[in-house]
Amino acid sequence: MTLTLCGLIGSPFYRKIMTQLAEKGLPFETENLSPFQADDAFTKQNPLRRIPLLKDTDAGEGFLLPDSSAIFHYIERKYPTPSLTPADVSEYGRALWFEEYADTEMAGTIGLGVFRKMVFPQMNGQAPDIDGAMEVIRGKLITVHDYIEEALEGKKWLAGDAFSVADISVAVQYGNLAFTGYSPSAKRWPNITAFMKRVGEKESFAKPHIKAMTLFASMQQLEIDPVENL
Ligand SMILES: N[C@@H](CCC(=O)N[C@@H](CS)C(=O)NCC(=O)O)C(=O)O
């Protein structure tokens, strides 16, 4: 065993790597690491103080890599099969773009805009910020859904014809949205709904997703009136 993934299963970036490692059938250990409780040593490991981190003793005792994208592409290079990046160069470029879009815009809108507003107060025994979350769902998130919906038109996967880093990155963000009780309307965004069903059929995605979901199951969830068509 050489690989240890450090972080928390509630993090979409952590599950992105869990999904990748499972797709490749790579054994790994996990280490619980909360970015909010970590000591000063964490700043040296990752000056951004974010999870996940990957340890790989095979590459040296002190080898430690922050950032899900750095980790993902390190793993791709070291363990190339099965590949999770398209072979075609233009589709490869598209896959990297969707990874970037998911890790920045989607993480900001979903993670900070909805997930944290719902989950973080409840972790401290406080009421969720439902109004704040709904403002994002009725506003900025629509642009995200419209963009992904169009990108999936007539396609099974976002980049190329196989499951890739693009799909994993986008799906784990939608995963965190689902933990709040909200997923985009199947009527308005059918491509996204069908895509998430396809990704959900993959054990590599479903196993960590379900494990994380149980953590938030007892929390108050969002309830959206179907007439809102969100
Ligand atoms: N670009 C980073 C983002 C990682 C990230 O934002 N992780 C969150 C957890 S989901 C975190 O550690 N947040 C700590 C903080 O905001 O202080 C990656 O891809 O790994």
CSV table of C-alpha atoms and ligand atoms in Angstrom, one decimal, residues 11-13 35-36 49-52 67-68 103 116, ligand 1:
chain,number,residue,atom,x,y,z
A,11,SER,CA,-15.8,17.0,0.2
A,12,PRO,CA,-16.5,16.6,-3.5
A,13,PHE,CA,-12.8,17.0,-4.3
A,35,PRO,CA,-9.2,21.7,6.9
A,36,PHE,CA,-11.1,23.6,9.6
A,49,ARG,CA,-5.3,24.9,3.7
A,50,ARG,CA,-7.6,22.8,1.6
A,51,ILE,CA,-8.3,19.1,1.2
A,52,PRO,CA,-7.7,16.6,-0.3
A,67,ASP,CA,-5.3,19.7,-4.9
A,68,SER,CA,-7.6,17.3,-6.6
A,103,ASP,CA,-13.7,22.8,-9.5
A,116,ARG,CA,-22.3,25.2,3.2
B,1,LIG,N1,-9.0,23.3,-6.0
B,1,LIG,C1,-9.0,22.5,-4.8
B,1,LIG,C2,-10.2,22.8,-4.0
B,1,LIG,C3,-10.2,22.1,-2.7
B,1,LIG,C4,-11.3,22.6,-1.7
B,1,LIG,O1,-11.8,23.8,-1.8
B,1,LIG,N2,-11.6,21.8,-0.7
B,1,LIG,C5,-12.4,22.3,0.4
B,1,LIG,C6,-13.3,21.2,1.0
B,1,LIG,S1,-14.5,20.7,-0.2
B,1,LIG,C7,-11.6,22.8,1.5
B,1,LIG,O2,-10.6,22.2,1.9
B,1,LIG,N3,-12.0,24.0,2.1
B,1,LIG,C8,-11.4,24.6,3.2
B,1,LIG,C9,-11.6,26.0,3.3
B,1,LIG,O3,-12.4,26.6,2.5
B,1,LIG,O4,-11.0,26.7,4.2
B,1,LIG,C10,-9.0,21.0,-5.2
B,1,LIG,O5,-9.3,20.7,-6.4
B,1,LIG,O6,-8.6,20.1,-4.4
